[in-house]
């Protein structure tokens, strides 16, 4: 094991690296008054003064402790909080091969699978929670138009966390009636709703009140989300009462494509569709969902609870027979808001997964198709009318988009007959009042040949017109995948798993097969829209299955180093007691895109410069870039502070060079930092915080 560099404390109570030539170099952690707007990273410059941080000391958690921790929970409940639809599933830890998918939601749309419910929420005019999902949508639809304006209806609001660059706990969302509401409040209401639904179902099954403390919760988020958005979801869970900050390990934030990957590796051949060999219709096939190898008891479960229970075999799936040690596969998670790509490598025999390339993707979900439809309406009826209609008739706008959603799902490459989209009566009526002429007149004037008017009050779209709405979004996905396949880490990929709700679209399936079918095998799991949910349950049962991840950010601390003329900027020069120091240096713990093992600890040692030092302050910084040098460089952000009290040691034999050990734990979806005074065993911990700095 490599010895970690040691650090001593500088002039303002901050640490400085101890070295064989102690007086020659000092690393100085910035005080609280240091600027935090723009930042940078100096680990490289340390080498010139002989203080390069040594290779990190890695400590992998004992797997036995992980197992015992999991056994403390009776059940794992996973919540797939989607942009367009959401759901939950659970599994009892004593029966991990049975995943129970949530009850079928009331009020589902005809012809649409309703094992999930729309991610829609309704608040009363007094801003109190009223309903979620189909119930919220239907109640809002039935309100009198004037009354509806007072209620706060929100849908597809998850994307706000991805698109907001300066996300904070005070970020707002806009309801359908234009009123603002705190995003944290809405996300907390939604999670509280799922908590109550799941606990009620568990209590009904158990025949007695089911305690929340018996549940390990898993919430899925896109892997490409920035760290503040992932942390925001955890804060919402705290506010919803899923878990408390004191028992933070009761909640796992799972990355959506990772969850899908965990599920896909267990697939058996009858549980998937291979596009190259079999035509897929909306991602489903008529093949049986249960293999012949199940016991009679499990067959009994399947027959009686087929709509609610999914069975996972503990044996390695048949797909395993074609995988060898080191084989790679890509998971393309196509959801409502984002497309998330991750590349995993199999480690046999246990089937552990190693992330080979950092998660990538973008806002290329099925919402893009909705946006293209909106642009088409702008072209026909005018942007001014559509925007006004949304505000004046919010419930009718929701109706129109529901009508479009059902027809959108009917789009297919080989379709020949038109798709009819019903216009709400209030749309036709309000347009006549707004413009002074009819909807039919608007269509004739617009010169949009591929959309006709039906006397039954419907827009008739040709199949080509509907397919054209998909094209920009699908093109973006294919282009992003092409870029990914150029990376050396992604060469020789064996399988591409297409998952997520948007993966049900035959147009996307065909495009992916046409572009990459000659490079790898394209596979779609059955019940493709539930893949992430099922995988999230499996992840909650065994969080150690992902053994190696890629760090999304560079992490380090601000330090002071000996000033080198001509190398360090003059403005960083600090002269103290006749010695010249370079301030604001970024001492790197780990680099962006570096591989990190599960539970890995990166360790540094420090020592106070003066024995009289009473407090040590360690400020932690992050950057998306690898080549940062100073904490004042653009893009470097403060994300944590460790304050260690060194008082109370009078009369205790304290070594001349007191060791302060600093550890950062990586590999999990959350990161924690600890500082320990070796002489007194005093320690302080902090979670990395991206929302409050």
XYZ file of C-alpha atoms in Angstrom:
693
model
C 0.000 0.000 0.000
C 1.309 3.447 -0.878
C 2.027 5.920 1.876
C -0.174 9.013 1.664
C 1.444 12.446 1.665
C 1.319 14.404 4.922
C 0.316 18.019 5.308
C 0.909 20.743 7.920
C -1.232 23.738 8.807
C -0.624 27.228 7.482
C -1.249 30.699 8.780
C -5.057 30.663 8.990
C -5.688 27.370 10.708
C -5.596 25.285 7.560
C -3.549 22.168 6.751
C -0.163 22.016 5.085
C 1.643 18.856 3.795
C 4.379 17.438 5.955
C 7.319 16.173 3.936
C 10.866 14.877 4.476
C 11.931 18.492 3.862
C 9.161 19.904 5.995
C 10.266 23.561 5.753
C 10.508 23.343 2.020
C 6.844 22.900 1.146
C 3.502 23.610 2.736
C 0.028 22.926 1.467
C -2.513 25.339 2.791
C -6.240 24.747 2.915
C -8.267 27.868 2.242
C -10.089 29.584 5.059
C -13.831 30.227 5.030
C -13.236 33.660 3.531
C -11.710 32.254 0.354
C -13.525 33.131 -2.871
C -15.922 30.417 -4.078
C -17.132 31.721 -7.414
C -14.613 30.319 -9.905
C -11.895 27.767 -9.169
C -8.998 25.431 -10.193
C -6.616 22.508 -9.439
C -2.829 22.354 -8.685
C -1.934 18.754 -8.030
C 0.381 18.794 -11.048
C 2.466 21.717 -9.744
C 3.105 19.873 -6.498
C 5.436 17.501 -8.278
C 7.882 20.274 -9.058
C 8.374 20.972 -5.384
C 8.555 17.295 -4.440
C 5.109 17.078 -2.903
C 3.134 15.171 -5.500
C 0.352 13.233 -3.763
C 1.236 9.548 -3.778
C -1.075 6.939 -5.242
C -4.263 6.867 -3.157
C -4.571 4.278 -0.409
C -7.515 2.125 -1.405
C -9.647 0.421 1.207
C -12.517 -1.644 -0.140
C -15.367 -2.227 2.298
C -15.683 -5.700 3.730
C -18.472 -7.385 1.753
C -19.706 -9.168 4.871
C -20.637 -5.851 6.464
C -22.650 -4.953 3.355
C -24.596 -8.176 3.584
C -25.483 -7.723 7.248
C -26.599 -4.154 6.587
C -28.982 -5.298 3.855
C -30.485 -8.008 6.045
C -31.653 -5.346 8.492
C -34.381 -4.448 5.966
C -37.336 -6.742 5.371
C -38.188 -5.350 1.949
C -36.692 -3.253 -0.848
C -39.054 -0.748 -2.487
C -37.861 0.915 -5.694
C -39.491 4.056 -7.086
C -38.955 4.761 -10.784
C -39.635 8.497 -10.803
C -39.960 9.144 -14.527
C -40.458 12.267 -16.608
C -43.696 11.065 -18.185
C -44.694 8.118 -15.967
C -43.722 6.650 -12.613
C -44.220 3.494 -10.609
C -42.899 1.357 -7.791
C -42.012 -2.286 -7.257
C -40.768 -4.256 -4.284
C -39.191 -7.507 -3.186
C -38.919 -9.112 0.229
C -35.292 -9.790 1.122
C -36.184 -13.387 2.079
C -37.744 -13.943 -1.365
C -35.425 -11.972 -3.694
C -36.435 -13.908 -6.815
C -39.948 -12.402 -6.657
C -40.340 -8.783 -7.719
C -43.835 -7.456 -7.110
C -44.798 -4.713 -9.541
C -47.209 -2.113 -8.171
C -50.941 -2.647 -8.474
C -52.449 -1.535 -11.749
C -53.348 2.129 -11.413
C -56.944 3.263 -11.578
C -58.083 5.244 -14.623
C -55.521 4.109 -17.167
C -55.824 5.028 -20.825
C -57.285 2.405 -23.191
C -54.572 0.502 -25.028
C -51.779 1.857 -22.820
C -50.070 -0.312 -20.206
C -50.925 1.177 -16.829
C -48.425 -0.547 -14.582
C -47.086 2.966 -14.261
C -49.059 6.130 -13.648
C -48.441 9.536 -15.271
C -45.991 11.774 -13.398
C -48.680 14.383 -12.829
C -49.542 16.109 -9.567
C -52.470 18.307 -8.552
C -52.485 20.838 -5.709
C -55.590 22.567 -4.397
C -55.958 26.357 -4.799
C -54.539 26.504 -1.234
C -51.421 24.683 -2.524
C -52.104 21.494 -0.565
C -51.526 18.053 -2.119
C -54.675 16.677 -3.744
C -53.785 13.753 -6.017
C -51.139 12.153 -8.220
C -51.079 10.263 -11.514
C -54.243 9.268 -13.380
C -56.328 10.481 -10.415
C -54.783 13.970 -10.648
C -55.173 14.114 -14.402
C -58.797 12.960 -14.404
C -59.892 15.216 -11.544
C -58.269 18.209 -13.224
C -59.913 17.308 -16.535
C -63.365 17.250 -14.908
C -63.037 20.654 -13.214
C -65.044 23.581 -14.544
C -62.667 25.594 -16.816
C -62.871 28.691 -14.597
C -62.308 26.636 -11.443
C -59.402 24.763 -13.079
C -57.478 28.034 -13.348
C -57.218 28.148 -9.549
C -55.760 24.640 -9.170
C -52.046 23.906 -9.619
C -51.480 21.069 -12.081
C -47.919 19.970 -12.929
C -46.660 17.344 -15.359
C -43.292 16.322 -16.842
C -41.618 18.472 -14.181
C -38.684 16.119 -13.583
C -36.778 17.632 -16.527
C -36.479 20.899 -14.593
C -33.751 19.274 -12.461
C -31.762 18.468 -15.614
C -32.207 21.794 -17.379
C -31.651 24.155 -14.413
C -27.996 25.181 -14.356
C -28.063 26.809 -10.914
C -30.349 24.358 -9.108
C -30.991 25.218 -5.448
C -33.443 24.217 -2.728
C -35.480 27.307 -3.754
C -35.821 26.480 -7.469
C -39.395 26.993 -8.719
C -41.656 25.029 -11.046
C -44.484 26.550 -13.091
C -47.933 24.941 -12.921
C -50.281 24.740 -15.937
C -52.029 27.938 -14.806
C -48.737 29.853 -14.761
C -48.368 29.958 -10.964
C -44.999 29.223 -9.368
C -44.410 26.574 -6.719
C -41.229 25.300 -5.023
C -39.755 22.301 -6.851
C -38.659 20.662 -3.571
C -42.256 20.778 -2.333
C -43.585 19.067 -5.482
C -40.949 16.328 -5.535
C -41.495 15.705 -1.807
C -45.284 15.446 -2.311
C -44.768 12.927 -5.128
C -42.367 10.759 -3.104
C -44.651 10.940 -0.059
C -47.491 9.680 -2.248
C -45.426 6.675 -3.370
C -44.340 6.004 0.208
C -47.960 5.883 1.382
C -49.069 3.696 -1.552
C -46.228 1.204 -1.050
C -46.591 0.979 2.752
C -50.351 0.467 2.396
C -49.814 -2.353 -0.096
C -47.128 -3.952 2.108
C -49.388 -3.667 5.176
C -52.297 -5.249 3.268
C -50.031 -8.117 2.290
C -48.554 -8.560 5.748
C -51.930 -8.333 7.474
C -50.561 -5.792 9.940
C -49.060 -2.294 9.944
C -45.782 -2.298 8.002
C -43.089 -0.063 9.524
C -41.169 2.356 7.311
C -37.960 1.435 9.174
C -38.205 -2.081 7.665
C -37.949 -0.688 4.120
C -34.856 0.043 2.089
C -35.885 2.673 -0.451
C -34.364 3.010 -3.913
C -35.084 6.046 -6.122
C -33.901 6.070 -9.726
C -32.362 9.130 -11.413
C -30.708 9.604 -14.826
C -26.964 8.910 -14.732
C -26.308 12.034 -16.805
C -27.860 14.286 -14.188
C -25.429 16.683 -12.568
C -24.571 16.066 -8.919
C -26.859 18.875 -7.599
C -29.899 17.221 -9.215
C -29.061 13.829 -7.675
C -28.651 15.463 -4.271
C -31.919 17.355 -4.762
C -33.780 14.058 -5.082
C -32.287 12.859 -1.781
C -33.317 16.110 -0.068
C -36.854 15.652 -1.412
C -36.882 12.120 0.052
C -35.873 13.524 3.448
C -38.678 16.091 3.272
C -41.156 13.381 2.197
C -40.287 11.294 5.253
C -38.984 8.292 3.296
C -35.829 8.357 5.413
C -34.100 10.754 7.794
C -30.675 12.348 7.228
C -29.467 10.408 10.293
C -30.333 7.101 8.557
C -29.278 8.155 5.072
C -28.133 4.620 4.171
C -31.805 3.538 4.201
C -32.125 5.321 0.829
C -30.121 4.445 -2.272
C -30.099 6.837 -5.224
C -29.779 4.452 -8.192
C -28.712 5.475 -11.682
C -31.349 4.486 -14.238
C -29.113 2.827 -16.873
C -27.228 0.996 -14.101
C -30.502 -0.409 -12.790
C -31.432 -1.471 -16.338
C -28.011 -3.054 -16.771
C -28.392 -5.083 -13.560
C -31.691 -6.440 -14.820
C -30.510 -7.105 -18.378
C -27.627 -9.316 -17.255
C -30.182 -11.708 -15.726
C -32.265 -12.010 -18.894
C -33.046 -15.406 -20.281
C -33.602 -15.852 -23.990
C -37.383 -16.069 -23.698
C -37.467 -12.728 -21.857
C -36.127 -10.607 -24.681
C -36.540 -9.714 -28.318
C -33.588 -9.602 -30.650
C -34.331 -7.069 -33.368
C -32.071 -8.700 -35.900
C -33.931 -11.992 -35.722
C -37.494 -11.182 -34.735
C -39.933 -8.392 -35.510
C -40.833 -6.417 -32.402
C -44.134 -4.662 -31.937
C -43.910 -1.913 -29.333
C -41.155 -3.830 -27.588
C -43.311 -6.861 -26.794
C -43.395 -10.416 -28.045
C -45.827 -13.243 -27.626
C -43.275 -15.626 -26.115
C -43.819 -17.034 -22.637
C -42.537 -14.972 -19.733
C -41.608 -17.905 -17.525
C -39.086 -20.632 -18.265
C -39.590 -24.315 -17.767
C -37.069 -24.484 -14.954
C -39.278 -22.900 -12.293
C -40.554 -24.870 -9.350
C -44.204 -25.728 -8.976
C -44.608 -23.141 -6.196
C -43.298 -20.361 -8.371
C -45.617 -21.421 -11.197
C -48.464 -21.072 -8.704
C -47.383 -17.483 -7.933
C -47.154 -16.687 -11.628
C -50.624 -17.994 -12.437
C -52.316 -16.208 -9.570
C -50.482 -12.903 -9.567
C -49.163 -12.533 -13.091
C -50.016 -8.846 -13.320
C -48.137 -8.002 -10.124
C -45.219 -10.361 -9.724
C -42.147 -10.770 -11.861
C -39.902 -13.759 -11.183
C -36.123 -13.521 -11.379
C -34.179 -16.744 -11.437
C -31.204 -16.942 -9.129
C -29.277 -18.972 -11.687
C -27.305 -17.168 -14.351
C -29.474 -16.372 -17.366
C -29.031 -18.048 -20.731
C -27.510 -14.863 -22.104
C -24.581 -15.675 -19.809
C -23.684 -18.663 -21.955
C -22.649 -16.207 -24.662
C -20.709 -13.868 -22.369
C -17.084 -14.278 -21.455
C -14.910 -12.531 -18.888
C -14.343 -8.954 -20.040
C -17.256 -8.802 -22.498
C -18.789 -5.335 -22.877
C -22.317 -4.172 -23.465
C -24.096 -0.824 -23.849
C -27.380 0.046 -22.153
C -29.396 2.735 -23.950
C -32.041 4.002 -21.533
C -34.577 5.971 -23.578
C -37.075 7.679 -21.325
C -39.478 10.573 -21.492
C -36.982 13.312 -20.775
C -33.491 11.966 -21.356
C -31.525 9.266 -23.114
C -28.881 7.815 -20.817
C -26.050 5.613 -22.084
C -23.764 3.473 -19.965
C -21.095 0.913 -20.886
C -20.512 -2.069 -18.611
C -18.059 -4.942 -18.596
C -18.881 -8.334 -17.139
C -16.730 -9.812 -14.405
C -17.310 -13.542 -14.119
C -18.187 -15.802 -12.373
C -20.216 -13.602 -9.998
C -21.452 -11.320 -12.742
C -20.254 -8.103 -11.107
C -20.271 -5.058 -13.361
C -17.561 -2.525 -14.114
C -18.428 0.828 -15.663
C -16.061 1.303 -18.610
C -17.029 4.752 -19.801
C -18.695 7.563 -17.891
C -22.443 7.914 -18.334
C -23.355 10.027 -21.315
C -26.538 11.122 -23.063
C -28.767 14.148 -23.335
C -32.315 15.551 -23.387
C -33.396 13.290 -26.257
C -36.395 11.580 -24.647
C -39.887 11.182 -26.052
C -40.740 14.709 -24.864
C -38.847 15.842 -27.968
C -41.643 14.347 -30.081
C -44.219 16.312 -28.043
C -42.190 19.463 -28.616
C -42.176 18.861 -32.399
C -45.969 18.437 -32.294
C -46.225 21.737 -30.416
C -44.108 23.414 -33.125
C -46.460 21.968 -35.742
C -49.427 23.510 -33.896
C -47.546 26.838 -33.823
C -47.177 26.621 -37.592
C -50.860 25.900 -38.173
C -52.561 28.046 -35.525
C -49.888 30.579 -34.516
C -47.581 30.567 -31.501
C -49.493 33.453 -29.908
C -52.740 31.456 -29.914
C -51.205 28.206 -28.602
C -49.423 29.966 -25.715
C -52.607 31.869 -24.834
C -54.702 28.691 -25.054
C -52.367 26.899 -22.604
C -52.941 29.629 -20.000
C -56.679 30.236 -20.601
C -57.723 26.598 -21.052
C -55.043 24.568 -19.209
C -57.193 21.444 -18.747
C -58.108 21.375 -22.452
C -54.419 21.640 -23.378
C -53.756 18.583 -21.179
C -56.559 16.753 -23.021
C -55.028 17.599 -26.379
C -51.605 16.258 -25.346
C -53.194 13.065 -23.964
C -54.903 12.557 -27.333
C -51.559 13.087 -29.081
C -49.781 10.659 -26.717
C -52.082 7.764 -27.607
C -51.621 8.383 -31.362
C -47.880 8.853 -30.923
C -47.717 5.301 -29.569
C -49.376 4.044 -32.764
C -46.633 5.440 -35.014
C -44.702 2.725 -36.841
C -42.364 2.514 -39.864
C -44.797 0.463 -41.940
C -48.038 2.250 -41.040
C -50.120 3.358 -44.068
C -53.384 4.752 -42.652
C -53.678 8.269 -41.112
C -53.627 8.982 -37.376
C -56.553 11.001 -36.020
C -55.976 13.413 -33.129
C -59.154 14.717 -31.503
C -59.174 18.464 -30.836
C -61.032 19.411 -27.614
C -64.212 21.396 -28.265
C -62.806 24.305 -26.227
C -59.806 24.449 -28.607
C -62.110 24.816 -31.639
C -64.346 27.306 -29.804
C -61.513 29.404 -28.335
C -59.686 29.549 -31.692
C -62.794 30.964 -33.405
C -63.092 33.650 -30.706
C -59.370 34.408 -30.800
C -58.909 34.592 -34.588
C -62.424 35.197 -35.879
C -62.331 32.210 -38.225
C -62.465 28.407 -37.971
C -59.833 25.765 -37.269
C -60.545 24.331 -40.727
C -59.748 27.729 -42.275
C -56.453 27.836 -40.339
C -55.446 24.441 -41.709
C -56.176 25.502 -45.293
C -54.183 28.734 -44.886
C -51.183 27.059 -43.181
C -50.092 25.124 -46.300
C -49.320 22.103 -44.101
C -50.351 19.486 -46.643
C -49.804 16.402 -44.504
C -52.354 17.469 -41.818
C -56.020 17.538 -42.854
C -59.207 18.457 -41.035
C -61.853 15.858 -40.349
C -65.468 16.952 -39.973
C -65.583 14.833 -36.786
C -63.375 17.451 -35.105
C -60.034 15.732 -35.618
C -56.645 16.480 -37.118
C -55.797 13.737 -39.614
C -52.035 13.252 -39.807
C -50.401 11.150 -42.482
C -48.010 8.436 -41.166
C -45.112 10.338 -42.757
C -46.146 13.488 -40.876
C -46.171 11.631 -37.552
C -42.847 9.934 -38.315
C -41.362 13.347 -39.117
C -42.139 14.445 -35.544
C -39.923 11.605 -34.254
C -37.026 12.310 -36.602
C -35.121 15.122 -34.774
C -35.159 13.219 -31.458
C -34.223 9.860 -32.970
C -31.485 11.479 -35.078
C -30.003 12.982 -31.890
C -29.992 9.560 -30.199
C -28.330 7.859 -33.181
C -25.730 10.631 -33.483
C -24.919 10.369 -29.787
C -24.575 6.601 -30.065
C -22.281 6.962 -33.095
C -20.022 9.249 -31.046
C -20.016 6.735 -28.200
C -19.078 3.855 -30.488
C -16.007 5.834 -31.620
C -14.533 5.650 -28.088
C -11.829 3.002 -27.571
C -13.574 1.795 -24.384
C -16.697 1.004 -26.405
C -15.033 -0.944 -29.196
C -15.928 -4.648 -29.437
C -19.270 -4.214 -27.662
C -21.212 -7.479 -27.818
C -24.772 -6.366 -26.988
C -26.801 -3.168 -27.061
C -29.779 -3.270 -24.701
C -32.519 -0.803 -25.609
C -34.635 -0.039 -22.517
C -36.966 2.634 -21.103
C -40.439 3.778 -22.129
C -39.331 5.365 -25.417
C -37.693 2.054 -26.395
C -41.230 0.778 -27.045
C -41.373 3.028 -30.134
C -40.941 0.884 -33.282
C -39.448 3.913 -35.084
C -36.608 4.109 -32.531
C -36.122 0.336 -32.580
C -35.803 0.344 -36.372
C -33.359 3.288 -36.381
C -31.058 1.703 -33.784
C -31.111 -1.647 -35.585
C -30.344 -0.016 -38.952
C -27.448 2.009 -37.532
C -25.764 -0.539 -35.245
C -27.160 -3.976 -36.077
C -23.954 -4.888 -37.938
C -21.734 -3.914 -34.951
C -23.501 -5.671 -32.082
C -26.683 -7.525 -31.194
C -29.624 -5.221 -30.427
C -31.774 -6.613 -27.609
C -35.014 -5.295 -26.094
C -36.262 -6.846 -22.836
C -39.934 -7.690 -22.683
C -41.920 -5.213 -20.559
C -39.235 -2.784 -21.623
C -40.839 0.120 -19.758
C -40.430 -1.729 -16.435
C -36.794 -2.740 -16.939
C -35.386 0.094 -14.811
C -37.908 -0.506 -12.050
C -37.097 -4.208 -11.796
C -33.364 -3.535 -11.976
C -33.646 -0.929 -9.201
C -35.180 -3.574 -6.913
C -32.312 -5.969 -7.704
C -29.826 -3.160 -7.003
C -31.447 -2.479 -3.614
C -31.142 -6.165 -2.752
C -27.433 -6.184 -3.695
C -25.885 -2.681 -3.997
C -22.410 -4.227 -4.318
C -23.202 -5.621 -7.787
C -21.673 -2.519 -9.425
C -18.034 -2.932 -8.426
C -16.365 -0.127 -10.405
C -17.737 3.251 -11.469
C -16.287 6.263 -13.274
C -16.084 9.438 -11.226
C -18.195 12.159 -12.900
C -16.088 14.937 -11.330
C -12.586 15.811 -10.175
C -12.440 16.225 -6.391
C -9.813 17.825 -4.218
C -9.020 20.425 -1.567
C -7.592 23.931 -1.683
C -3.999 24.071 -0.446
C -0.886 26.246 -0.257
C 2.424 25.210 -1.829
C 5.883 26.706 -2.050
C 5.937 29.494 -4.650
C 7.977 28.762 -7.791
C 9.018 31.842 -9.777
C 7.921 31.702 -13.416
C 5.617 28.748 -12.750
C 3.038 30.149 -10.362
C 0.973 33.280 -11.111
C 2.270 36.402 -9.320
C -1.213 37.088 -7.900
C -1.026 33.787 -5.989
C 2.146 34.833 -4.112
C 1.867 34.982 -0.322
C 4.932 35.924 1.773
C 4.754 34.663 5.367
C 7.672 34.818 7.822
C 10.092 35.321 4.947
C 8.866 32.277 3.012
C 7.096 32.572 -0.347
C 3.939 30.474 -0.819
C 1.559 29.866 -3.706
C -2.052 30.018 -2.489
C -5.288 28.513 -3.882
C -3.630 25.318 -5.116
C -6.061 22.444 -5.821
C -4.796 19.178 -4.307
C -6.508 16.440 -6.279
C -8.030 13.377 -4.626
C -9.521 11.854 -7.756
C -9.928 12.865 -11.428
C -13.046 13.079 -13.566
C -13.628 9.824 -15.472
C -11.211 7.917 -13.218
C -12.242 4.363 -12.302
C -13.262 4.022 -8.658
C -14.050 0.786 -6.836
C -17.157 0.459 -4.666
C -16.473 1.870 -1.208
C -12.971 3.006 -2.165
C -11.265 5.348 0.296
C -8.734 7.912 -0.868
C -6.557 9.039 2.030
C -4.336 12.060 2.739
C -2.463 12.921 5.930
C -1.958 16.445 7.305
C -0.366 18.027 10.329
C -0.790 21.475 11.951
C 1.989 23.966 11.326
C 1.812 25.223 14.896
C 1.250 23.094 18.017
C -1.046 25.876 19.275
C -3.444 25.401 16.347
C -7.000 24.987 17.698
C -9.106 24.451 14.566
C -8.450 22.881 11.190
C -10.633 23.906 8.227
C -10.602 21.760 5.085
C -12.592 23.013 2.110
C -13.503 20.486 -0.588
C -13.886 21.439 -4.249
C -15.078 19.770 -7.445
C -14.759 20.356 -11.174
C -16.002 18.688 -14.349
C -12.514 19.168 -15.802
C -9.437 17.098 -15.146
C -6.776 19.721 -15.885
C -7.656 22.291 -13.218
C -4.793 23.814 -11.227
C -6.250 26.398 -8.860
C -9.487 26.620 -6.933
C -10.084 30.021 -8.538
C -10.193 28.584 -12.074
C -13.530 28.631 -13.949
C -15.853 25.732 -13.202
C -14.375 24.738 -9.831
C -17.012 24.783 -7.098
C -16.869 24.445 -3.360
C -18.905 21.433 -2.263
C -18.001 20.733 1.355
C -16.207 21.928 4.484
C -14.615 19.846 7.233
C -13.977 21.666 10.525
C -11.970 19.702 13.080
C -11.681 21.012 16.631
C -8.201 20.368 18.058
C -8.927 21.728 21.537
C -9.130 19.623 24.662
C -5.720 18.050 24.282
C -3.808 19.949 26.980
C -1.929 17.527 29.168
C -2.058 14.930 26.417
C 1.178 13.956 24.762
C 0.741 15.361 21.264
C 3.439 14.556 18.699
C 5.405 17.474 17.246
C 3.904 16.764 13.845
C 0.309 16.013 14.541
C -1.369 13.860 11.895
C -4.764 14.871 10.540
C -6.003 12.158 8.227
C -8.502 13.136 5.519
C -10.494 10.464 3.692
C -12.932 10.656 0.808
C -15.113 7.634 0.053
C -16.017 7.093 -3.600
C -17.670 4.467 -5.749
C -21.180 4.885 -4.375
C -23.721 7.254 -5.896
C -23.012 9.595 -2.962
C -19.610 10.712 -1.670
C -18.565 11.301 1.937
C -15.489 12.967 3.447
C -13.950 12.486 6.903
C -11.147 14.190 8.857
C -9.553 12.410 11.838
C -7.123 13.775 14.427
C -4.925 10.700 14.919
C -3.663 11.920 18.328
C -7.106 12.223 19.914
C -9.259 10.087 17.566
C -11.585 13.076 17.162
C -13.270 12.980 13.777
C -15.702 14.965 11.677
C -17.722 13.818 8.650
C -19.457 15.663 5.850
C -21.479 14.654 2.797
C -20.508 16.401 -0.412
C -23.056 19.210 -0.846
C -23.816 20.698 -4.286
C -26.911 22.698 -3.347
C -25.886 24.917 -0.452
C -22.556 26.448 -1.508
